[in-house]
Short mmCIF file of C-alpha atoms in Angstrom, two decimals:
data_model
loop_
_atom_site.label_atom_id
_atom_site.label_comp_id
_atom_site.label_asym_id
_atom_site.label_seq_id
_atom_site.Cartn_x
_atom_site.Cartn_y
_atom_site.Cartn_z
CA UNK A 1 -47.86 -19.02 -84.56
CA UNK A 2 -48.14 -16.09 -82.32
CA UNK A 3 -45.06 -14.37 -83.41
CA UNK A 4 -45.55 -14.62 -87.60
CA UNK A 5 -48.14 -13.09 -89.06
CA UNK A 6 -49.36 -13.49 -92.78
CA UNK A 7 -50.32 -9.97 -94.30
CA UNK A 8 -52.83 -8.96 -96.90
CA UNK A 9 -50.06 -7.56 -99.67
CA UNK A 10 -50.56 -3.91 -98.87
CA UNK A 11 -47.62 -2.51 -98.46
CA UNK A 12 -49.20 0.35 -96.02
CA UNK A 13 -51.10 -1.95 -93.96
CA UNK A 14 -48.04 -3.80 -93.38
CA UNK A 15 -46.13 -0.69 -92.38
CA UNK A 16 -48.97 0.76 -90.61
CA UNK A 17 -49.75 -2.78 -88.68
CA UNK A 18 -46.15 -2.55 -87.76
CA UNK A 19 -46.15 1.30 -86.62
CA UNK A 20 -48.92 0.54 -84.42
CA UNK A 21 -47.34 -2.64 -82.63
CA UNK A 22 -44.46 -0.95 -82.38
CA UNK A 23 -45.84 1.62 -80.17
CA UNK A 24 -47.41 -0.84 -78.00
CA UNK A 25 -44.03 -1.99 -76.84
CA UNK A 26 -43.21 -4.93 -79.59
CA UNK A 27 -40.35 -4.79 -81.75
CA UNK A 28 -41.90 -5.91 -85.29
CA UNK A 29 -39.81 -6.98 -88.44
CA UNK A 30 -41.96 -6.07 -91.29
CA UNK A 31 -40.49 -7.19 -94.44
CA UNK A 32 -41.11 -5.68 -98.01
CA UNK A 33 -41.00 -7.71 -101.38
CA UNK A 34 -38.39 -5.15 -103.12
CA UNK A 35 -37.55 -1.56 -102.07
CA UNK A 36 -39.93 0.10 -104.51
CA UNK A 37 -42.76 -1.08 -102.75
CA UNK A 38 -41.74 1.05 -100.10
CA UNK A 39 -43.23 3.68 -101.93
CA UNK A 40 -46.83 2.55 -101.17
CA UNK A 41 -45.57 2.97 -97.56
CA UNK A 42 -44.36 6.57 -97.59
CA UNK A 43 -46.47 7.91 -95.69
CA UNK A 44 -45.87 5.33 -92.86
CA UNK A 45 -42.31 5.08 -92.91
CA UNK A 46 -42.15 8.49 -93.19
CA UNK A 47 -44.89 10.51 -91.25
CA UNK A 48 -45.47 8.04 -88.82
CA UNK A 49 -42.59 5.72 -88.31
CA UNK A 50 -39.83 8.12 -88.21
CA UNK A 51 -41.57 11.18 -86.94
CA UNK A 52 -43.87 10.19 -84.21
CA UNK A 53 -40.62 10.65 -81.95
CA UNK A 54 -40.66 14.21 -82.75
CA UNK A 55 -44.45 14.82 -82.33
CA UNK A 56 -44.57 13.28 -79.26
CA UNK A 57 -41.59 15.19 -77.54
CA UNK A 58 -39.74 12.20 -77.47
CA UNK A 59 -42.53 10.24 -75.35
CA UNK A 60 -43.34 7.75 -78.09
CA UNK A 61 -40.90 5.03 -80.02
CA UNK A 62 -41.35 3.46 -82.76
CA UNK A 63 -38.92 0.41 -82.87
CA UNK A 64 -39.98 -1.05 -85.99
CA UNK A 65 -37.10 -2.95 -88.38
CA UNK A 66 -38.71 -2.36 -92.06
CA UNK A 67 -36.48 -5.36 -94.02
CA UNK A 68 -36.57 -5.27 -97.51
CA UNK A 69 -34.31 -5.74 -100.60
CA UNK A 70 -33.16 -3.65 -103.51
CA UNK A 71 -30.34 -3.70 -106.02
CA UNK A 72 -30.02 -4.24 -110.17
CA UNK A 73 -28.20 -6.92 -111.84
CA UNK A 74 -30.45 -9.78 -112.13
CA UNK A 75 -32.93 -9.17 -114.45
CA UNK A 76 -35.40 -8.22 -112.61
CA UNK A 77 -36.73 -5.37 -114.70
CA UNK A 78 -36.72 -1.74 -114.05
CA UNK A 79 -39.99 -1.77 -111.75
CA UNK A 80 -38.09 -3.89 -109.11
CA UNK A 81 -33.97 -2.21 -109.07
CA UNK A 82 -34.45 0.96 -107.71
CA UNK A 83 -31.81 1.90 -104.98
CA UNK A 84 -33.76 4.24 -102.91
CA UNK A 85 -31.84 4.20 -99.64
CA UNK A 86 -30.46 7.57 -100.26
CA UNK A 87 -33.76 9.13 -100.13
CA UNK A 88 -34.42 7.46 -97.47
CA UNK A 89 -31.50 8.70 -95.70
CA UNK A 90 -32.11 11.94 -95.89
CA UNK A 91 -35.50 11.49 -93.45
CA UNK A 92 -35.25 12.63 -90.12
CA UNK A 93 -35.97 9.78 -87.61
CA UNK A 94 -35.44 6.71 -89.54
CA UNK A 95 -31.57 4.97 -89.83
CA UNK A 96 -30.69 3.33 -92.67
CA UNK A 97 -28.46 0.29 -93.11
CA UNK A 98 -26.79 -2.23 -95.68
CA UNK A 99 -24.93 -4.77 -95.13
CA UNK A 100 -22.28 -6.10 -97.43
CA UNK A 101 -21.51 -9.58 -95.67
CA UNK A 102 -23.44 -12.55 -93.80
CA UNK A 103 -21.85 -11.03 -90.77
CA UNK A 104 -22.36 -7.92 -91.67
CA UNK A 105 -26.69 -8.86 -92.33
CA UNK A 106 -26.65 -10.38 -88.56
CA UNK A 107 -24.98 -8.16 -87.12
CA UNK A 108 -26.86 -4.86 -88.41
CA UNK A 109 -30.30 -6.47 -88.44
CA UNK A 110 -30.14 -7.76 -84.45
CA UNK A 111 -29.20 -3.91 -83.68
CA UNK A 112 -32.02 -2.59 -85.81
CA UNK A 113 -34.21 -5.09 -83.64
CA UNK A 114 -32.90 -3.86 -80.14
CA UNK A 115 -32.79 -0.11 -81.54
CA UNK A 116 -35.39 1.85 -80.29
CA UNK A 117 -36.10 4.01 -83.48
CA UNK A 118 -37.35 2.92 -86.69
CA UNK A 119 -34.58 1.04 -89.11
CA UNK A 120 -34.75 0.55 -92.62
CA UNK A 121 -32.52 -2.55 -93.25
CA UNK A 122 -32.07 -2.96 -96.97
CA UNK A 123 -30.37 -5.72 -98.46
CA UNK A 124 -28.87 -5.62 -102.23
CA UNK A 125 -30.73 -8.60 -103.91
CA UNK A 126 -26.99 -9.96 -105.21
CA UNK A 127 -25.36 -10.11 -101.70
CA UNK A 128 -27.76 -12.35 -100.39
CA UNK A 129 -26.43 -15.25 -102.30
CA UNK A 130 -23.05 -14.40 -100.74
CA UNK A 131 -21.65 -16.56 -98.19
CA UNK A 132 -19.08 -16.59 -95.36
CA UNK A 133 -18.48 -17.05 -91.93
CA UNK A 134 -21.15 -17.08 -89.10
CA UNK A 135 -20.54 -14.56 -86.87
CA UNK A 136 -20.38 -15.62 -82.79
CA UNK A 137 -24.44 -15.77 -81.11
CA UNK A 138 -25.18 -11.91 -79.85
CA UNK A 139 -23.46 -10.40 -82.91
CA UNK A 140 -24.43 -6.93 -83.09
CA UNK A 141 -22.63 -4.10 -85.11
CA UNK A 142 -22.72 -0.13 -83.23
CA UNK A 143 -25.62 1.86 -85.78
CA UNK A 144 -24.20 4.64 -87.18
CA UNK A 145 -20.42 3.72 -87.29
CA UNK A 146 -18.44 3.56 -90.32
CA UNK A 147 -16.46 0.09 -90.05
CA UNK A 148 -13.29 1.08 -91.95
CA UNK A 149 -11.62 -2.22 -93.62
CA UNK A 150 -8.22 -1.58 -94.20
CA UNK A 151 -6.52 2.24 -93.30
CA UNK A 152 -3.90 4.03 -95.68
CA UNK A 153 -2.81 7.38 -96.36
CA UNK A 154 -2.86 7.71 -100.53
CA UNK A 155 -6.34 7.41 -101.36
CA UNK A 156 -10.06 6.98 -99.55
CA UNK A 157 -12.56 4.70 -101.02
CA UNK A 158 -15.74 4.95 -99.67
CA UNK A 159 -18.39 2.43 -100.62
CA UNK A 160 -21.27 0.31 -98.89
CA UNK A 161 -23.20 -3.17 -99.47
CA UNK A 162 -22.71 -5.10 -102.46
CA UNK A 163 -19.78 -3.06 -104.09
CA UNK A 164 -17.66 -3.75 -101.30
CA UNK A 165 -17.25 -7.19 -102.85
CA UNK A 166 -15.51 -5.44 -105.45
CA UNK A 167 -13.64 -2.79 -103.93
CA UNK A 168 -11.61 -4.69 -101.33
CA UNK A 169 -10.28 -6.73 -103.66
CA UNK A 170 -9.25 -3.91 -105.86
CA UNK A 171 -7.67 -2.25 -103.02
CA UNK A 172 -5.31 -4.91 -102.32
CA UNK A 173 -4.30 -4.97 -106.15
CA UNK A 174 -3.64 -1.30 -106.32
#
């Protein structure tokens, strides 16, 4: 009861609730319906959240894990499959991150928790239903880090989150 809380759906409140305990020394998990909610956050995530670092000279964190899902493919309309993590990316202050396994969701999520900067963990709405092996209690994955699956020397395929499904496979074909 103390650790759950049930928000009015206002997108900015929820951010801005979260900014704010953040900076008191918690480490909140907000969570947003679908990425392009987000938008009714911008000026959280992206004034306050990821720049309050900078403003203060470093004296204030914000360690805030904003979880929310994106992704197209299941007929969810247009209003609800944008992929905005790009944008997103390119803001100073905030890491980005999406997973493309279970292992991969624990992993990145439990480092966004224990980061001490703000973390936009965005899950593709089709790789949730994907299962697989647990990963061992204390799982983290380093942010930042590419985590290369299989090494060559004809070709580089570069992808991230739900593709991967695909592209693995298709590299052991080729």
């Amino acid at each position: 009861d103390r650790r759950v809380r049930d928000t009015p759906i206002s997108e900015n409140t929820i951010v801005g609730m979260g900014v704010g305990a953040a900076m008191l020394g918690l480490r909140p998990v907000v969570e947003l319906m679908t990425i392009n909610f987000s938008l009714l956050a911008l000026d959280q995530i992206v004034n306050h959240a990821a720049k309050l670092r900078f403003m203060s000279g470093g004296q204030t964190s914000v360690p805030i894990t904003i979880r929310t899902r994106t992704g197209a493919g299941m007929g969810a309309g247009g209003q609800h499959s944008d992929m905005l993590e790009a944008w997103f990316a390119h803001v100073a202050g905030i890491k980005v991150v999406v997973p493309s396994s279970p292992a991969d969701a624990v992993g990145l999520l439990t480092s966004c928790i224990f980061d001490d900067d703000p973390c936009l963990f965005i899950e593709d709405a089709l790789t949730r239903a994907v299962t697989g092996p647990a990963p061992p209690p204390g799982h983290r994955i380093p942010l930042g880090k590419a985590n290369v699956l299989r090494t060559g020397s004809d070709v580089s395929v570069i992808s991230y989150g739900r593709p991967i499904q695909d592209v693995v496979p298709m590299a052991e074909r080729l």
